[in-house]
GROMACS .gro file of N, CA and C in nm:
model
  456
    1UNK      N    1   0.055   1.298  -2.225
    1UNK     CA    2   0.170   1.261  -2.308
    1UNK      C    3   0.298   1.284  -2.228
    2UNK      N    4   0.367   1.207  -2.195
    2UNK     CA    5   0.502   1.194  -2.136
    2UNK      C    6   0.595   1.291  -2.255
    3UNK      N    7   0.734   1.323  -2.180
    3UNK     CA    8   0.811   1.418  -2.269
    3UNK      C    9   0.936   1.323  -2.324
    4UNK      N   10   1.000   1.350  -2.389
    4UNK     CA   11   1.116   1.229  -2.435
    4UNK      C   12   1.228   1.260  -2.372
    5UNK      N   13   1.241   1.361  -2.268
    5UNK     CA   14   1.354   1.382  -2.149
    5UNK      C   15   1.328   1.349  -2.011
    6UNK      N   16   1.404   1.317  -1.909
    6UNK     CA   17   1.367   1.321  -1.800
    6UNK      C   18   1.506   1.374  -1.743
    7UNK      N   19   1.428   1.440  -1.638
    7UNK     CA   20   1.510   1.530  -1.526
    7UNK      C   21   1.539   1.482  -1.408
    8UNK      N   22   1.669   1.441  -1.372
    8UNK     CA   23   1.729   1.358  -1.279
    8UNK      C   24   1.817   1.484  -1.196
    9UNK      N   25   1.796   1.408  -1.072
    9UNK     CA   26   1.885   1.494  -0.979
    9UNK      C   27   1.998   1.416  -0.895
   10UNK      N   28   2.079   1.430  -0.947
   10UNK     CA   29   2.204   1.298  -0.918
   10UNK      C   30   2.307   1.350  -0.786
   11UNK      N   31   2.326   1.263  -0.709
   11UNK     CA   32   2.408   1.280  -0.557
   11UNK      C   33   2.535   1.304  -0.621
   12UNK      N   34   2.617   1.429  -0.673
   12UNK     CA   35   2.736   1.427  -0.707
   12UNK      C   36   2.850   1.454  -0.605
   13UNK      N   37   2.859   1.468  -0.478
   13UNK     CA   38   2.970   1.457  -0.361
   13UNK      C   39   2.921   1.455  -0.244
   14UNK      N   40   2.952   1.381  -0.152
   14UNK     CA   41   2.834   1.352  -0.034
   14UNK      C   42   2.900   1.487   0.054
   15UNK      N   43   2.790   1.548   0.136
   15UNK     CA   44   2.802   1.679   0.178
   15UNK      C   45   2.871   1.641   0.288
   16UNK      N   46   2.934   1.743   0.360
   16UNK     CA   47   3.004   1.772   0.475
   16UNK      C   48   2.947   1.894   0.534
   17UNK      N   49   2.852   1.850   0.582
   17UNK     CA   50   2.767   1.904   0.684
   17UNK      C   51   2.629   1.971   0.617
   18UNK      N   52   2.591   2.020   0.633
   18UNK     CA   53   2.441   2.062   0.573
   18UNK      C   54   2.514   2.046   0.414
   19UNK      N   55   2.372   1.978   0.349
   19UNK     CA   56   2.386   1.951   0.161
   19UNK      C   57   2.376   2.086   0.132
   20UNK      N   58   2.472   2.107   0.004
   20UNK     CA   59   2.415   2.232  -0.070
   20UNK      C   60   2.424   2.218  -0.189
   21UNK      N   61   2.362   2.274  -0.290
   21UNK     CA   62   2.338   2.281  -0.429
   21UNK      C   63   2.460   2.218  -0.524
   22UNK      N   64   2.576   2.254  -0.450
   22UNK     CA   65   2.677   2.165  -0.552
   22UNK      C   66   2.739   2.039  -0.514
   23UNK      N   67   2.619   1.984  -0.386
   23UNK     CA   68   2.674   1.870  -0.428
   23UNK      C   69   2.499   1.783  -0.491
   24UNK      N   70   2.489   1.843  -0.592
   24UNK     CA   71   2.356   1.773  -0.648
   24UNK      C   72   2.422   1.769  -0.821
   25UNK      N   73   2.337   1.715  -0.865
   25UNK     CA   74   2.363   1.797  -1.041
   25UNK      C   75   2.202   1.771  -1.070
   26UNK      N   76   2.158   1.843  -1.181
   26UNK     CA   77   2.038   1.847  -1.277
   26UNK      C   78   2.107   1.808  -1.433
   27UNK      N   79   2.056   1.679  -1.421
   27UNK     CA   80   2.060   1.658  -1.555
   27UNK      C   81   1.979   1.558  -1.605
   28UNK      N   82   1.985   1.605  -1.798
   28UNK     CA   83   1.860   1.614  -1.846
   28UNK      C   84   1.897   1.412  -1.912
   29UNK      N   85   1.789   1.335  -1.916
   29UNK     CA   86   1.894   1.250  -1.991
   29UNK      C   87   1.753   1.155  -2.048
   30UNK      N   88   1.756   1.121  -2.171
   30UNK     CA   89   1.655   1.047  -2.247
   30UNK      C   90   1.570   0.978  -2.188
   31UNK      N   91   1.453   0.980  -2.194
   31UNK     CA   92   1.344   0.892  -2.137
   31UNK      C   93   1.376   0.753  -2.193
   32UNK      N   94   1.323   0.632  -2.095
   32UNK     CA   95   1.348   0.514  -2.088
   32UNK      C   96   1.221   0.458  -2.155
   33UNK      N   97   1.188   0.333  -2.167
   33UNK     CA   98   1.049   0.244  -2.231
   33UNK      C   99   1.114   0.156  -2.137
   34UNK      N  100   0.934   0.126  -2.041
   34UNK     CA  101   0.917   0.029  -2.000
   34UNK      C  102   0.968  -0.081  -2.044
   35UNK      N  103   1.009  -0.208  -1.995
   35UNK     CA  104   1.019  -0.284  -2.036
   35UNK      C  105   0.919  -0.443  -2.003
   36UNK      N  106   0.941  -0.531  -2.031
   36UNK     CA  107   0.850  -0.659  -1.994
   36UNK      C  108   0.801  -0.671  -1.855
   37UNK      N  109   0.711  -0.654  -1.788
   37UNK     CA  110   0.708  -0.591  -1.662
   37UNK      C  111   0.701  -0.533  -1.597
   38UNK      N  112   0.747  -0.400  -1.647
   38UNK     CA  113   0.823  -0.254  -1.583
   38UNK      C  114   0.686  -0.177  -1.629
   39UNK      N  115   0.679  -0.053  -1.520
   39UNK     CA  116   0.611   0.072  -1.524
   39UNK      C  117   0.684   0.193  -1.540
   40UNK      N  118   0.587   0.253  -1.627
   40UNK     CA  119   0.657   0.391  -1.625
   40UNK      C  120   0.557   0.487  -1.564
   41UNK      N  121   0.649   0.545  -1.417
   41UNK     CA  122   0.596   0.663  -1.367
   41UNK      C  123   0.650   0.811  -1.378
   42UNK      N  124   0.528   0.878  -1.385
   42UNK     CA  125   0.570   1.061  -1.389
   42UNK      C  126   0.531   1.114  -1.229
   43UNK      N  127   0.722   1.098  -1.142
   43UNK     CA  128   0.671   1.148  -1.050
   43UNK      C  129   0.570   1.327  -0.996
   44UNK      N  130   0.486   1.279  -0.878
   44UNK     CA  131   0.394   1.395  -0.878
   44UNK      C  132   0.436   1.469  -0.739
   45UNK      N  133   0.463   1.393  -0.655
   45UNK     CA  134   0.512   1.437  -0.480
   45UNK      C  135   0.602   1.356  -0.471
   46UNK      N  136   0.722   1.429  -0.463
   46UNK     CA  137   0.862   1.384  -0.309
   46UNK      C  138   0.868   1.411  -0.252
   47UNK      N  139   0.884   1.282  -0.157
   47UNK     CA  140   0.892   1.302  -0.021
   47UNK      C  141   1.027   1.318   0.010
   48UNK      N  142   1.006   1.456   0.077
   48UNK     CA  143   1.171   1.449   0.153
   48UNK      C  144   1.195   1.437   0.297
   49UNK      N  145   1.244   1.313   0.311
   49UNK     CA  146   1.289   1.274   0.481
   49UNK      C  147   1.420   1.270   0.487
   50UNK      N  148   1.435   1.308   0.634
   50UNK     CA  149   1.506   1.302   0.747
   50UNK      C  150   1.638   1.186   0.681
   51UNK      N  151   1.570   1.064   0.672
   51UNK     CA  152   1.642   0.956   0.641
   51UNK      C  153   1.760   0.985   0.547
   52UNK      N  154   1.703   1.049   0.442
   52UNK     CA  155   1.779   1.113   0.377
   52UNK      C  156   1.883   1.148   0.330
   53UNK      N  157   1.928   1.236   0.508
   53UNK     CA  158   2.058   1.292   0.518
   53UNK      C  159   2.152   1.185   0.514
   54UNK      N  160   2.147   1.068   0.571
   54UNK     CA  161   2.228   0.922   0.592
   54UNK      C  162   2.188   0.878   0.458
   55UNK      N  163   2.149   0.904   0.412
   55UNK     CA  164   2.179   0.830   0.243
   55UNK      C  165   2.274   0.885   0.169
   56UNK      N  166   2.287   1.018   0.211
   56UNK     CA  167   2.363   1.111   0.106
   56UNK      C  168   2.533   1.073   0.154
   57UNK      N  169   2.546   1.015   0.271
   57UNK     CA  170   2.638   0.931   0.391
   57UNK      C  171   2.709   0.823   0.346
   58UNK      N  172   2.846   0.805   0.331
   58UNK     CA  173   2.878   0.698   0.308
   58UNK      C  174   2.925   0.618   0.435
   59UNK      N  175   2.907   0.650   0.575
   59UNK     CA  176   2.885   0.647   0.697
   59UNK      C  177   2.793   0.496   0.697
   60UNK      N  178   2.845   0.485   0.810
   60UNK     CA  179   2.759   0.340   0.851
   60UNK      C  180   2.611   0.373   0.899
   61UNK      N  181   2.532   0.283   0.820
   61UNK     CA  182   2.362   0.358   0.841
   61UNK      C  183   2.275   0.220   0.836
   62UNK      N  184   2.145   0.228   0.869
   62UNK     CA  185   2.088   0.097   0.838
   62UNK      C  186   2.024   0.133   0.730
   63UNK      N  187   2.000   0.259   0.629
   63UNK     CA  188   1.960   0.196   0.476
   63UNK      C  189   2.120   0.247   0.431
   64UNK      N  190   2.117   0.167   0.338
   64UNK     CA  191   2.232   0.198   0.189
   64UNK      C  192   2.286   0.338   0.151
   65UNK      N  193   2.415   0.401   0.128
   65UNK     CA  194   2.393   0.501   0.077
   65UNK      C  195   2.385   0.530  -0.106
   66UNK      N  196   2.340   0.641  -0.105
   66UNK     CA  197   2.334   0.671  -0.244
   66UNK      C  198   2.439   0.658  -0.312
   67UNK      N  199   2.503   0.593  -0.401
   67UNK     CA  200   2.605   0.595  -0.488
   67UNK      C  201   2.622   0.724  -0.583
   68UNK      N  202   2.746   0.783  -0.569
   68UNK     CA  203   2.793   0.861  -0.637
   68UNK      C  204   2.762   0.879  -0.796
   69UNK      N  205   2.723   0.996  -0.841
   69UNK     CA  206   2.646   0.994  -0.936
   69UNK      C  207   2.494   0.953  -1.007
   70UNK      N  208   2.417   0.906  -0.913
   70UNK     CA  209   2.345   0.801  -0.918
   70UNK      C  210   2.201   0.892  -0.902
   71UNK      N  211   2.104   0.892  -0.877
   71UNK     CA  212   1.975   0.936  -0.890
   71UNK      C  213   1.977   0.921  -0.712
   72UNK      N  214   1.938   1.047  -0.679
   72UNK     CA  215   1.908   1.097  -0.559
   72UNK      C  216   1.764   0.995  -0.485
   73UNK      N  217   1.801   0.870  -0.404
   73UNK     CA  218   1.650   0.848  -0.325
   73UNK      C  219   1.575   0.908  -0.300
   74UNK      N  220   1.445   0.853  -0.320
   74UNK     CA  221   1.325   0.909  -0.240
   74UNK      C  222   1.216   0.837  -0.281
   75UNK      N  223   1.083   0.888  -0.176
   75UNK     CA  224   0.980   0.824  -0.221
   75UNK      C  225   0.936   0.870  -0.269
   76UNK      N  226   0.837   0.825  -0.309
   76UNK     CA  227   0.724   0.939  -0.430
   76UNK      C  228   0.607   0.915  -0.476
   77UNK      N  229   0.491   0.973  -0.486
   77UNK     CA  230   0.383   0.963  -0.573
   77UNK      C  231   0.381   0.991  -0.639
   78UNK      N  232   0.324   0.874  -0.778
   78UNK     CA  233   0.319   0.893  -0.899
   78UNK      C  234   0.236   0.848  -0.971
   79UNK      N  235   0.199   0.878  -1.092
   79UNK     CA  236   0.132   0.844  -1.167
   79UNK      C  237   0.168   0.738  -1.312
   80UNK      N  238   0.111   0.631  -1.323
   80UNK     CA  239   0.163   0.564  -1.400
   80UNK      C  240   0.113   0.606  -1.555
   81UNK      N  241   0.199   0.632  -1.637
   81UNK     CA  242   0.217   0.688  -1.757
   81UNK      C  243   0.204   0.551  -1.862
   82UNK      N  244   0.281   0.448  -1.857
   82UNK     CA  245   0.279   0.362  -1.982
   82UNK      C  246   0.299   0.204  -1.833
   83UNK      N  247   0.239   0.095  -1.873
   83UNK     CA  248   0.201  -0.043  -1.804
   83UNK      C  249   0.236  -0.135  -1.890
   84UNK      N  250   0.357  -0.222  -1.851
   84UNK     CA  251   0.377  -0.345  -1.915
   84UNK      C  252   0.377  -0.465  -1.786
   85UNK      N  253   0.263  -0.421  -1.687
   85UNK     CA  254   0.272  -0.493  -1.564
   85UNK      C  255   0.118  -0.540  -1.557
   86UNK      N  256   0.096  -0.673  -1.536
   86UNK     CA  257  -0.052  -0.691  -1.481
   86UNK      C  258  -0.104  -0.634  -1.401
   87UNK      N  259  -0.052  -0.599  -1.271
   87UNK     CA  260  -0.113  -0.545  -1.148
   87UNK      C  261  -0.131  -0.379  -1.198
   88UNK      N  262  -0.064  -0.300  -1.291
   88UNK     CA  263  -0.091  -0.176  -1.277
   88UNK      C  264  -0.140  -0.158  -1.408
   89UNK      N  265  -0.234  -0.010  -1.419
   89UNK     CA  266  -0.292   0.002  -1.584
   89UNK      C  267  -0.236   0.200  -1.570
   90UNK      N  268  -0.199   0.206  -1.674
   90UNK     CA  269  -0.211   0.335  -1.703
   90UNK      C  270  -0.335   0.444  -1.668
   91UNK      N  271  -0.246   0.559  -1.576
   91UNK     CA  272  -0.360   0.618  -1.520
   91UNK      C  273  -0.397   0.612  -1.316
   92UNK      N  274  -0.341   0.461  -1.305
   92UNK     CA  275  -0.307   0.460  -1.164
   92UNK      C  276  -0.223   0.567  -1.069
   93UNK      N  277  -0.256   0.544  -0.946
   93UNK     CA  278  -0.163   0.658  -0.880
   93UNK      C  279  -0.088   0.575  -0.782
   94UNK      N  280   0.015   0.545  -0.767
   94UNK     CA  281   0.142   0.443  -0.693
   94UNK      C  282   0.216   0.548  -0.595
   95UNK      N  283   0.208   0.475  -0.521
   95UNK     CA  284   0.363   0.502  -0.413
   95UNK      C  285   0.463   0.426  -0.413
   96UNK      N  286   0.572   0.496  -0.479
   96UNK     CA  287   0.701   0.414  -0.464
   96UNK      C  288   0.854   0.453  -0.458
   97UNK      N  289   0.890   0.434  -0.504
   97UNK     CA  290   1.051   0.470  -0.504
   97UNK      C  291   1.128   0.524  -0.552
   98UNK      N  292   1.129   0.617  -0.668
   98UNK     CA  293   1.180   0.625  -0.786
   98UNK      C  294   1.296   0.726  -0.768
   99UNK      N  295   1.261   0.824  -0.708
   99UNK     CA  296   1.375   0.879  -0.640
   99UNK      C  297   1.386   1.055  -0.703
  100UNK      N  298   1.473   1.122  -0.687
  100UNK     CA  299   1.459   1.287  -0.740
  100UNK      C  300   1.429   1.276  -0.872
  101UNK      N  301   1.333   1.302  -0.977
  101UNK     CA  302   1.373   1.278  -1.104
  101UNK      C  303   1.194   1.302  -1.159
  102UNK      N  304   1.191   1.324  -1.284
  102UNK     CA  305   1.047   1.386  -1.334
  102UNK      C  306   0.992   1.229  -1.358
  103UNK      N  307   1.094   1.110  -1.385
  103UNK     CA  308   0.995   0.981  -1.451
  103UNK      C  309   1.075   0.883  -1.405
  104UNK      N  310   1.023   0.772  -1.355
  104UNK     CA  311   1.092   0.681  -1.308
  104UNK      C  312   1.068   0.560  -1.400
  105UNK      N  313   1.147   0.434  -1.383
  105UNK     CA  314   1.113   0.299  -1.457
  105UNK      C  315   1.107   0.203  -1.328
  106UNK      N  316   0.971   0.132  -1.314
  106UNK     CA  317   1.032   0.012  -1.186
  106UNK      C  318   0.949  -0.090  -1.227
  107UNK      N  319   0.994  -0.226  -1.173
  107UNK     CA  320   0.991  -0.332  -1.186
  107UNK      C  321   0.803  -0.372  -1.151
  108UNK      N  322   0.752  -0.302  -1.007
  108UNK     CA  323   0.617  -0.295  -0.953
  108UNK      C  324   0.633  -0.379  -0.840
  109UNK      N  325   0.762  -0.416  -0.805
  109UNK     CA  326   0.744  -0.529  -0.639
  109UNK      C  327   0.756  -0.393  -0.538
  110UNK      N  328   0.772  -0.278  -0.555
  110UNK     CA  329   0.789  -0.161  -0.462
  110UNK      C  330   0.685  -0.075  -0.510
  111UNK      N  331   0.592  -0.119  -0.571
  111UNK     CA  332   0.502   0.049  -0.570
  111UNK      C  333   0.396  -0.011  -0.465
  112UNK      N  334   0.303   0.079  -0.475
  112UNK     CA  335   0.134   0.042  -0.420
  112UNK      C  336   0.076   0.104  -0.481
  113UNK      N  337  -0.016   0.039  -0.518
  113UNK     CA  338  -0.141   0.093  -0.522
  113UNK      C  339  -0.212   0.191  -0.462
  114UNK      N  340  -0.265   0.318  -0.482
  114UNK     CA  341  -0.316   0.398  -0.426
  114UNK      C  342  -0.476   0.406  -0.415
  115UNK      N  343  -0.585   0.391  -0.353
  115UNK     CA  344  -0.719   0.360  -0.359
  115UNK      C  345  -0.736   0.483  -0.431
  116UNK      N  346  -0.820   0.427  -0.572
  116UNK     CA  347  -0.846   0.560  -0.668
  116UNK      C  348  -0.973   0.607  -0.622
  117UNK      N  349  -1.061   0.605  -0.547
  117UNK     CA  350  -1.139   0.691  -0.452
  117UNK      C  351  -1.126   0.753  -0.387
  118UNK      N  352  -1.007   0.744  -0.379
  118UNK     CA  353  -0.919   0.853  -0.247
  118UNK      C  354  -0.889   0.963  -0.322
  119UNK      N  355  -0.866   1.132  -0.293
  119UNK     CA  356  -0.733   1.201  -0.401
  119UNK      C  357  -0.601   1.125  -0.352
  120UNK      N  358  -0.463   1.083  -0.417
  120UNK     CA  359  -0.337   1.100  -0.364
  120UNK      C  360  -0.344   1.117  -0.284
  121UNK      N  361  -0.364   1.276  -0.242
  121UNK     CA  362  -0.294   1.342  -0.100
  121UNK      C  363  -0.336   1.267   0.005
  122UNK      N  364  -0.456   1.217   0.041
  122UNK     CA  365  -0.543   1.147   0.138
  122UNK      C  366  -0.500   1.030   0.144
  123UNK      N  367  -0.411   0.976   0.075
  123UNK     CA  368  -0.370   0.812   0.101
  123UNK      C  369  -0.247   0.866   0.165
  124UNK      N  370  -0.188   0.908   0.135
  124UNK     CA  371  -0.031   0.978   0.225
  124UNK      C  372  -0.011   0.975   0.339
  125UNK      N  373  -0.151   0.993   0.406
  125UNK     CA  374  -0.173   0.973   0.583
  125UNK      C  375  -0.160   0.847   0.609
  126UNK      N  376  -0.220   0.775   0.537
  126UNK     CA  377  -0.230   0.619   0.584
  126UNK      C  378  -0.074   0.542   0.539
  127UNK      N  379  -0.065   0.558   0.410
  127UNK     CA  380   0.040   0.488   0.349
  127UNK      C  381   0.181   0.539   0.330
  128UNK      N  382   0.216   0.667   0.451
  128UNK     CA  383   0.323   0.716   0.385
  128UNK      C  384   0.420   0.629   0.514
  129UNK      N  385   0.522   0.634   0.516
  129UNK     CA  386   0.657   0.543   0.533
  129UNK      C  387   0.660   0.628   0.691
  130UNK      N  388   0.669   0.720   0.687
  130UNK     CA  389   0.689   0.796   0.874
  130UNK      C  390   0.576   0.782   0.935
  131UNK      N  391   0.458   0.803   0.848
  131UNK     CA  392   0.335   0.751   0.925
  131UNK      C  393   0.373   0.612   0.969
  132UNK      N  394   0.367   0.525   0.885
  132UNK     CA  395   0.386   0.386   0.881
  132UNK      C  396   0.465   0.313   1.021
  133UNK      N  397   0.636   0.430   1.047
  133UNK     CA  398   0.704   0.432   1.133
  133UNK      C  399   0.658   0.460   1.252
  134UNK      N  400   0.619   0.624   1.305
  134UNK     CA  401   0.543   0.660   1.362
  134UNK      C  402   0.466   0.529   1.472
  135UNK      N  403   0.356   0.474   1.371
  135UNK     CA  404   0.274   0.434   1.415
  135UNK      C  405   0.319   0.289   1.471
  136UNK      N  406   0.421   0.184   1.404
  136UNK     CA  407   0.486   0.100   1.447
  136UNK      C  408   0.579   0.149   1.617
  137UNK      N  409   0.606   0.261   1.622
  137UNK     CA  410   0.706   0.255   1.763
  137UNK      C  411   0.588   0.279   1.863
  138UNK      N  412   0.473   0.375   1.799
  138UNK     CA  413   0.378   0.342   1.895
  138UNK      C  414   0.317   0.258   1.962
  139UNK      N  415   0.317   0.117   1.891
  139UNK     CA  416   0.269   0.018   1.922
  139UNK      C  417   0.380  -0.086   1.984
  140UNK      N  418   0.509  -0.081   1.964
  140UNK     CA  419   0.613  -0.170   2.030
  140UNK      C  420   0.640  -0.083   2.136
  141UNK      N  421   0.646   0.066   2.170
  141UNK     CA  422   0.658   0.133   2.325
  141UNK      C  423   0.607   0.113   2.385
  142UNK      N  424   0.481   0.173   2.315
  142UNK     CA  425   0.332   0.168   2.439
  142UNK      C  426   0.247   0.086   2.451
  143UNK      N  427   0.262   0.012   2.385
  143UNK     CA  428   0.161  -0.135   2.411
  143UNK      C  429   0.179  -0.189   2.525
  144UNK      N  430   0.316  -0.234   2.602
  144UNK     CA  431   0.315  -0.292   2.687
  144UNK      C  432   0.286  -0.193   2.823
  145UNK      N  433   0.279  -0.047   2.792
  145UNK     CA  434   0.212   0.042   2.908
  145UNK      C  435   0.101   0.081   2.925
  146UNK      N  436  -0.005   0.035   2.817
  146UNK     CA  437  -0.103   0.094   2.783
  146UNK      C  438  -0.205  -0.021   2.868
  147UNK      N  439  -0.320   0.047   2.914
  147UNK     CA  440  -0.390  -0.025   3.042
  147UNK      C  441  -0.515  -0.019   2.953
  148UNK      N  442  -0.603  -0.122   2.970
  148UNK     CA  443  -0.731  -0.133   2.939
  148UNK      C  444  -0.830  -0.028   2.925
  149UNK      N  445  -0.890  -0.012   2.805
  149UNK     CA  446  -0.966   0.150   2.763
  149UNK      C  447  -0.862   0.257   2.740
  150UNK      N  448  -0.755   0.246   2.719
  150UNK     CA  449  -0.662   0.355   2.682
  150UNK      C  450  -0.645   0.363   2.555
  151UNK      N  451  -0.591   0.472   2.469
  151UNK     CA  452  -0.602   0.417   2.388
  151UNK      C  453  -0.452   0.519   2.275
  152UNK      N  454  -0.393   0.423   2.163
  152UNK     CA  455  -0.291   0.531   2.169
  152UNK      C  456  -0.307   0.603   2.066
   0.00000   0.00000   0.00000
């Protein structure tokens, strides 16, 4: 059973130099209903990256920064709570976007699917975003150095 609050952690002043606690807020603010389409997830793991820090940035960056007041980015595993989406059923476990916060609402063009034979944690290796990275520079560096039977 989902709760009829959700707990948001909102970017309230972008830091000047290491983040600290006041520039965050906790606040509590009514749970949403899916809508035509939309999933509702109860995030379970955030991920906190690096990337991050340049979000909290209103600095020139190649992702977006967080807008003032706004629900803190991130990724996350979650569990889908209520499905008004074909592709997902209540009970699934998704990776997606939803950001600091106990429940998210999304559309489903940004989650995944998580192989429910897997636990969670075990898809994280394969499907998490630095892995993902990681493994992409490996292959545009060293590919073109890498000699027959090598392997990276």
């Amino acid at each position: 059973m989902t709760s009829s609050i959700n707990q948001q952690i909102l970017l309230k002043s972008r830091p000047l130099g290491e983040p600290l606690e006041n520039d965050f807020a906790l606040v509590e603010t009514p749970m949403k209903e899916p809508g035509e389409g939309e999933v509702l997830n109860r995030t379970i793991y955030l991920s906190l990256d690096p990337y991050m820090r340049g979000r909290m940035s209103d600095g020139e960056s190649y992702a977006a920064p967080v807008e003032l007041g706004s629900v803190m980015a991130g990724g996350t595993v979650s569990q889908v709570m209520k499905s008004n989406h074909p592709q997902f059923l209540t009970g699934d476990f998704v990776l997606g976007y939803d950001g600091w916060q106990a429940y998210g609402i999304s559309k489903g063009e940004t989650l995944r699917k998580l192989d429910p034979n897997c636990h969670w944690k075990d898809n994280l290796a394969v499907k998490d975003i630095l892995c993902f990275q990681s493994r992409s520079g490996q292959i545009i560096v060293l590919s073109p150095k890498l000699k027959r039977g090598k392997n990276v």
